[in-house]
Amino acid sequence: MASGVRDSYAQRAAEYTELLGSMTAMHPSDVQLVTSWAASVDGPLLDAGCGPGHWTAHLAGQGIDARGVDQVPAFIDHARAAYPSVTFTLGSMDALVDPDETYGGVLAWYSVIHHHPSSIGRALAEFARVLRPGGQLLVGFFLGTDVEPFDHAVVTAYRWPADLLAHELTAAGFAVTETHTRTVAYERPRPHGAILAHLRSAG
Ligand SMILES: C[S@@+](CC[C@H](N)C(=O)[O-])C[C@H]1O[C@@H](n2cnc3c(N)ncnc32)[C@H](O)[C@@H]1O
């Protein structure tokens, strides 16, 4: 499945970058939430599943030590060319190369949406591993009333009820601090959720 997601994005990377690879295409409320959250992060910040790198570059532009990782070579090539002063790494968030306790924060903005519900814990465990004690996590996702797959424009994605995704974060060692949701008439754009959490201390 992971290679299916990677290959699907690889085939449409240029189109995705054109349509969604800039901050002007982001919802103003999301920009406000992510930017203010990132400003509170103590230490380097990993933009996990950074795609074309616009969020990473935006946060780096705020003076944050933000770095991006994505599994799609075309996204990383684009990001490195467009934002040469920012560090981007090709790799999977399910097996990060970073040592334990590298980051103060992990941003997973619509990047765990394609994980099958039975495997999302792998990415969350990696986020917990690379975060420092008390480190912060922000997850953006498609909101739903059930955990269910749908035909996302690129490849199958999953909607999550906020409480069930929060349960996954709790199981991975996080304490959920805030949940944000946004719904609109006719479900366009799609209902949205964001969960803020921090890594619980051991014991
Ligand atoms: C919907 S896009 C979001 C990109 C970016 N975060 C944004 O908000 O525009 C999902 C991204 O997650 C990446 N992704 C999905 N699974 C991944 C994995 N296991 N490792 C690294 N990147 C992954 C995809 O390659 C894609 O770039």
CSV table of C-alpha atoms and ligand atoms in Angstrom, one decimal:
chain,number,residue,atom,x,y,z
A,1,MET,CA,0.0,0.0,0.0
A,2,ALA,CA,2.8,2.4,0.9
A,3,SER,CA,4.4,2.0,-2.5
A,4,GLY,CA,1.0,2.5,-4.1
A,5,VAL,CA,0.6,5.8,-2.3
A,6,ARG,CA,4.1,6.9,-3.3
A,7,ASP,CA,3.6,5.8,-7.0
A,8,SER,CA,0.3,7.5,-7.2
A,9,TYR,CA,1.7,10.8,-5.9
A,10,ALA,CA,4.8,10.4,-8.2
A,11,GLN,CA,2.5,10.2,-11.2
A,12,ARG,CA,0.7,13.4,-10.3
A,13,ALA,CA,3.4,15.4,-8.4
A,14,ALA,CA,3.5,18.2,-11.0
A,15,GLU,CA,-0.3,18.6,-11.0
A,16,TYR,CA,-0.4,18.5,-7.2
A,17,THR,CA,2.3,21.1,-6.9
A,18,GLU,CA,0.6,23.4,-9.4
A,19,LEU,CA,-2.8,23.2,-7.6
A,20,LEU,CA,-1.8,22.8,-3.9
A,21,GLY,CA,1.9,23.5,-3.6
A,22,SER,CA,1.7,27.1,-2.3
A,23,MET,CA,0.6,28.8,0.8
A,24,THR,CA,-2.0,30.9,-1.1
A,25,ALA,CA,-3.9,27.6,-1.8
A,26,MET,CA,-4.1,26.9,2.0
A,27,HIS,CA,-7.1,27.8,4.1
A,28,PRO,CA,-6.4,31.0,6.1
A,29,SER,CA,-7.5,29.3,9.3
A,30,ASP,CA,-5.1,26.5,8.8
A,31,VAL,CA,-2.2,28.9,8.1
A,32,GLN,CA,-3.0,30.6,11.4
A,33,LEU,CA,-3.3,27.4,13.4
A,34,VAL,CA,-0.2,25.7,12.0
A,35,THR,CA,1.9,28.9,12.2
A,36,SER,CA,1.0,29.7,15.8
A,37,TRP,CA,1.4,26.1,16.8
A,38,ALA,CA,4.9,25.9,15.2
A,39,ALA,CA,5.9,29.1,17.0
A,40,SER,CA,5.3,27.3,20.3
A,41,VAL,CA,7.5,24.3,19.3
A,42,ASP,CA,10.8,24.1,21.2
A,43,GLY,CA,13.5,22.7,18.9
A,44,PRO,CA,13.6,21.5,15.3
A,45,LEU,CA,10.3,20.8,13.5
A,46,LEU,CA,9.8,17.9,11.1
A,47,ASP,CA,7.2,18.4,8.3
A,48,ALA,CA,6.4,14.7,7.8
A,49,GLY,CA,4.9,14.1,4.4
A,50,CYS,CA,5.8,17.6,3.2
A,51,GLY,CA,4.8,17.1,-0.4
A,52,PRO,CA,6.1,20.1,-2.4
A,53,GLY,CA,7.5,21.7,0.7
A,54,HIS,CA,5.4,24.9,0.9
A,55,TRP,CA,4.5,24.4,4.6
A,56,THR,CA,8.1,23.6,5.5
A,57,ALA,CA,9.4,26.7,3.7
A,58,HIS,CA,6.6,28.9,5.2
A,59,LEU,CA,7.6,27.8,8.7
A,60,ALA,CA,11.3,28.2,8.0
A,61,GLY,CA,10.5,31.7,6.8
A,62,GLN,CA,9.1,32.3,10.3
A,63,GLY,CA,12.5,31.6,11.8
A,64,ILE,CA,11.7,28.0,12.7
A,65,ASP,CA,14.2,25.2,12.2
A,66,ALA,CA,11.7,23.3,9.9
A,67,ARG,CA,12.8,20.4,7.8
A,68,GLY,CA,10.7,18.3,5.4
A,69,VAL,CA,10.6,14.6,4.6
A,70,ASP,CA,8.5,12.9,1.8
A,71,GLN,CA,8.6,9.6,0.0
A,72,VAL,CA,8.1,11.1,-3.5
A,73,PRO,CA,11.3,12.0,-5.3
A,74,ALA,CA,9.6,14.6,-7.5
A,75,PHE,CA,8.3,16.5,-4.5
A,76,ILE,CA,11.7,16.5,-2.8
A,77,ASP,CA,13.4,17.6,-6.1
A,78,HIS,CA,10.9,20.5,-6.4
A,79,ALA,CA,11.2,21.5,-2.7
A,80,ARG,CA,15.0,21.5,-2.8
A,81,ALA,CA,14.9,23.6,-6.0
A,82,ALA,CA,12.2,26.0,-4.8
A,83,TYR,CA,13.5,26.4,-1.3
A,84,PRO,CA,17.3,25.8,-1.4
A,85,SER,CA,17.9,27.1,2.1
A,86,VAL,CA,15.6,24.5,3.7
A,87,THR,CA,16.5,20.8,4.3
A,88,PHE,CA,14.4,18.2,2.6
A,89,THR,CA,14.9,14.5,2.9
A,90,LEU,CA,13.6,11.7,0.7
A,91,GLY,CA,12.2,8.9,2.9
A,92,SER,CA,9.2,7.3,4.6
A,93,MET,CA,7.6,8.6,7.8
A,94,ASP,CA,7.1,5.0,8.7
A,95,ALA,CA,10.9,4.5,9.0
A,96,LEU,CA,12.5,7.9,9.6
A,97,VAL,CA,16.3,8.0,9.5
A,98,ASP,CA,16.5,10.5,12.3
A,99,PRO,CA,17.9,9.5,15.7
A,100,ASP,CA,15.5,9.3,18.7
A,101,GLU,CA,14.5,12.6,20.3
A,102,THR,CA,15.6,14.8,17.4
A,103,TYR,CA,12.6,17.1,17.1
A,104,GLY,CA,10.6,19.4,19.2
A,105,GLY,CA,7.6,19.1,16.9
A,106,VAL,CA,6.2,17.0,14.1
A,107,LEU,CA,3.7,18.4,11.6
A,108,ALA,CA,1.7,15.7,9.8
A,109,TRP,CA,-0.5,17.9,7.7
A,110,TYR,CA,-2.8,15.6,5.6
A,111,SER,CA,0.1,13.1,5.4
A,112,VAL,CA,-1.3,10.2,7.4
A,113,ILE,CA,-4.6,10.4,5.5
A,114,HIS,CA,-3.6,7.5,3.2
A,115,HIS,CA,-2.5,5.1,5.9
A,116,HIS,CA,-4.8,2.2,6.3
A,117,PRO,CA,-6.3,2.5,9.8
A,118,SER,CA,-4.5,-0.7,10.8
A,119,SER,CA,-1.1,0.8,10.0
A,120,ILE,CA,-1.4,4.4,11.0
A,121,GLY,CA,0.2,3.4,14.3
A,122,ARG,CA,3.5,2.8,12.6
A,123,ALA,CA,3.8,6.5,11.6
A,124,LEU,CA,2.6,7.7,15.0
A,125,ALA,CA,5.2,5.5,16.7
A,126,GLU,CA,7.9,7.0,14.5
A,127,PHE,CA,6.7,10.5,15.4
A,128,ALA,CA,6.9,9.5,19.1
A,129,ARG,CA,10.3,8.1,18.7
A,130,VAL,CA,11.9,11.2,17.0
A,131,LEU,CA,10.2,13.7,19.3
A,132,ARG,CA,11.9,14.9,22.4
A,133,PRO,CA,10.1,14.4,25.8
A,134,GLY,CA,7.1,16.7,25.7
A,135,GLY,CA,7.5,17.2,22.0
A,136,GLN,CA,4.5,18.4,20.0
A,137,LEU,CA,2.5,16.8,17.2
A,138,LEU,CA,-0.1,18.4,14.9
A,139,VAL,CA,-2.1,16.2,12.6
A,140,GLY,CA,-4.4,17.6,9.9
A,141,PHE,CA,-7.0,15.1,8.4
A,142,PHE,CA,-10.3,14.6,6.7
A,143,LEU,CA,-13.1,14.5,9.2
A,144,GLY,CA,-15.8,11.9,9.1
A,145,THR,CA,-18.4,10.2,11.2
A,146,ASP,CA,-16.8,6.8,10.7
A,147,VAL,CA,-13.3,5.6,9.8
A,148,GLU,CA,-13.9,5.0,6.1
A,149,PRO,CA,-12.0,5.1,2.8
A,150,PHE,CA,-12.9,7.3,0.0
A,151,ASP,CA,-11.7,8.1,-3.5
A,152,HIS,CA,-9.3,10.9,-2.9
A,153,ALA,CA,-8.1,12.6,-6.2
A,154,VAL,CA,-4.7,11.0,-5.9
A,155,VAL,CA,-5.2,7.7,-4.1
A,156,THR,CA,-7.5,6.2,-1.5
A,157,ALA,CA,-7.6,8.2,1.7
A,158,TYR,CA,-9.5,7.7,5.0
A,159,ARG,CA,-11.9,9.9,6.9
A,160,TRP,CA,-11.5,9.8,10.7
A,161,PRO,CA,-13.8,10.9,13.5
A,162,ALA,CA,-11.7,13.2,15.7
A,163,ASP,CA,-12.2,11.0,18.8
A,164,LEU,CA,-11.0,7.8,17.1
A,165,LEU,CA,-7.9,9.5,15.6
A,166,ALA,CA,-7.3,11.0,19.1
A,167,HIS,CA,-7.5,7.4,20.5
A,168,GLU,CA,-4.8,6.3,18.0
A,169,LEU,CA,-2.6,9.2,19.2
A,170,THR,CA,-3.2,8.3,22.8
A,171,ALA,CA,-2.2,4.7,22.1
A,172,ALA,CA,1.0,5.9,20.5
A,173,GLY,CA,2.0,7.8,23.7
A,174,PHE,CA,0.5,11.3,23.1
A,175,ALA,CA,-1.7,13.4,25.2
A,176,VAL,CA,-4.3,15.3,23.1
A,177,THR,CA,-4.5,19.0,24.0
A,178,GLU,CA,-6.8,20.5,21.3
A,179,THR,CA,-9.1,19.3,18.5
A,180,HIS,CA,-10.3,21.7,15.8
A,181,THR,CA,-13.0,20.8,13.2
A,182,ARG,CA,-14.4,22.7,10.2
A,183,THR,CA,-17.5,21.7,8.3
A,184,VAL,CA,-19.2,23.6,5.5
A,185,ALA,CA,-22.4,23.3,3.5
A,186,TYR,CA,-22.4,20.6,0.7
A,187,GLU,CA,-19.1,19.1,2.2
A,188,ARG,CA,-16.9,21.2,-0.2
A,189,PRO,CA,-14.2,21.7,0.8
A,190,ARG,CA,-14.3,18.4,2.6
A,191,PRO,CA,-14.8,18.4,6.4
A,192,HIS,CA,-11.5,19.0,8.1
A,193,GLY,CA,-10.0,18.2,11.4
A,194,ALA,CA,-6.8,19.0,13.3
A,195,ILE,CA,-5.5,17.5,16.5
A,196,LEU,CA,-2.7,19.0,18.7
A,197,ALA,CA,-1.0,16.7,21.1
A,198,HIS,CA,2.2,16.3,23.0
A,199,LEU,CA,4.3,13.3,23.9
A,200,ARG,CA,3.5,12.0,27.3
A,201,SER,CA,6.5,11.5,29.6
A,202,ALA,CA,7.4,7.9,30.3
A,203,GLY,CA,5.9,6.5,33.5
B,1,LIG,C1,-2.1,15.1,0.7
B,1,LIG,S1,-0.4,15.2,0.5
B,1,LIG,C2,0.0,16.5,1.8
B,1,LIG,C3,1.3,17.2,1.5
B,1,LIG,C4,1.5,18.4,2.4
B,1,LIG,N1,1.7,18.0,3.8
B,1,LIG,C5,0.4,19.4,2.2
B,1,LIG,O1,-0.3,19.7,3.2
B,1,LIG,O2,0.3,19.9,1.1
B,1,LIG,C6,0.2,13.7,1.3
B,1,LIG,C7,1.7,13.7,1.3
B,1,LIG,O3,2.1,12.6,2.3
B,1,LIG,C8,3.1,11.9,1.7
B,1,LIG,N2,3.2,10.6,2.3
B,1,LIG,C9,2.2,9.7,2.5
B,1,LIG,N3,2.6,8.6,3.1
B,1,LIG,C10,4.0,8.8,3.3
B,1,LIG,C11,5.0,8.1,4.0
B,1,LIG,N4,4.8,6.8,4.5
B,1,LIG,N5,6.2,8.6,4.1
B,1,LIG,C12,6.5,9.9,3.6
B,1,LIG,N6,5.6,10.6,2.9
B,1,LIG,C13,4.3,10.1,2.8
B,1,LIG,C14,2.8,11.9,0.2
B,1,LIG,O4,3.9,11.5,-0.6
B,1,LIG,C15,2.3,13.3,0.0
B,1,LIG,O5,3.3,14.1,-0.4
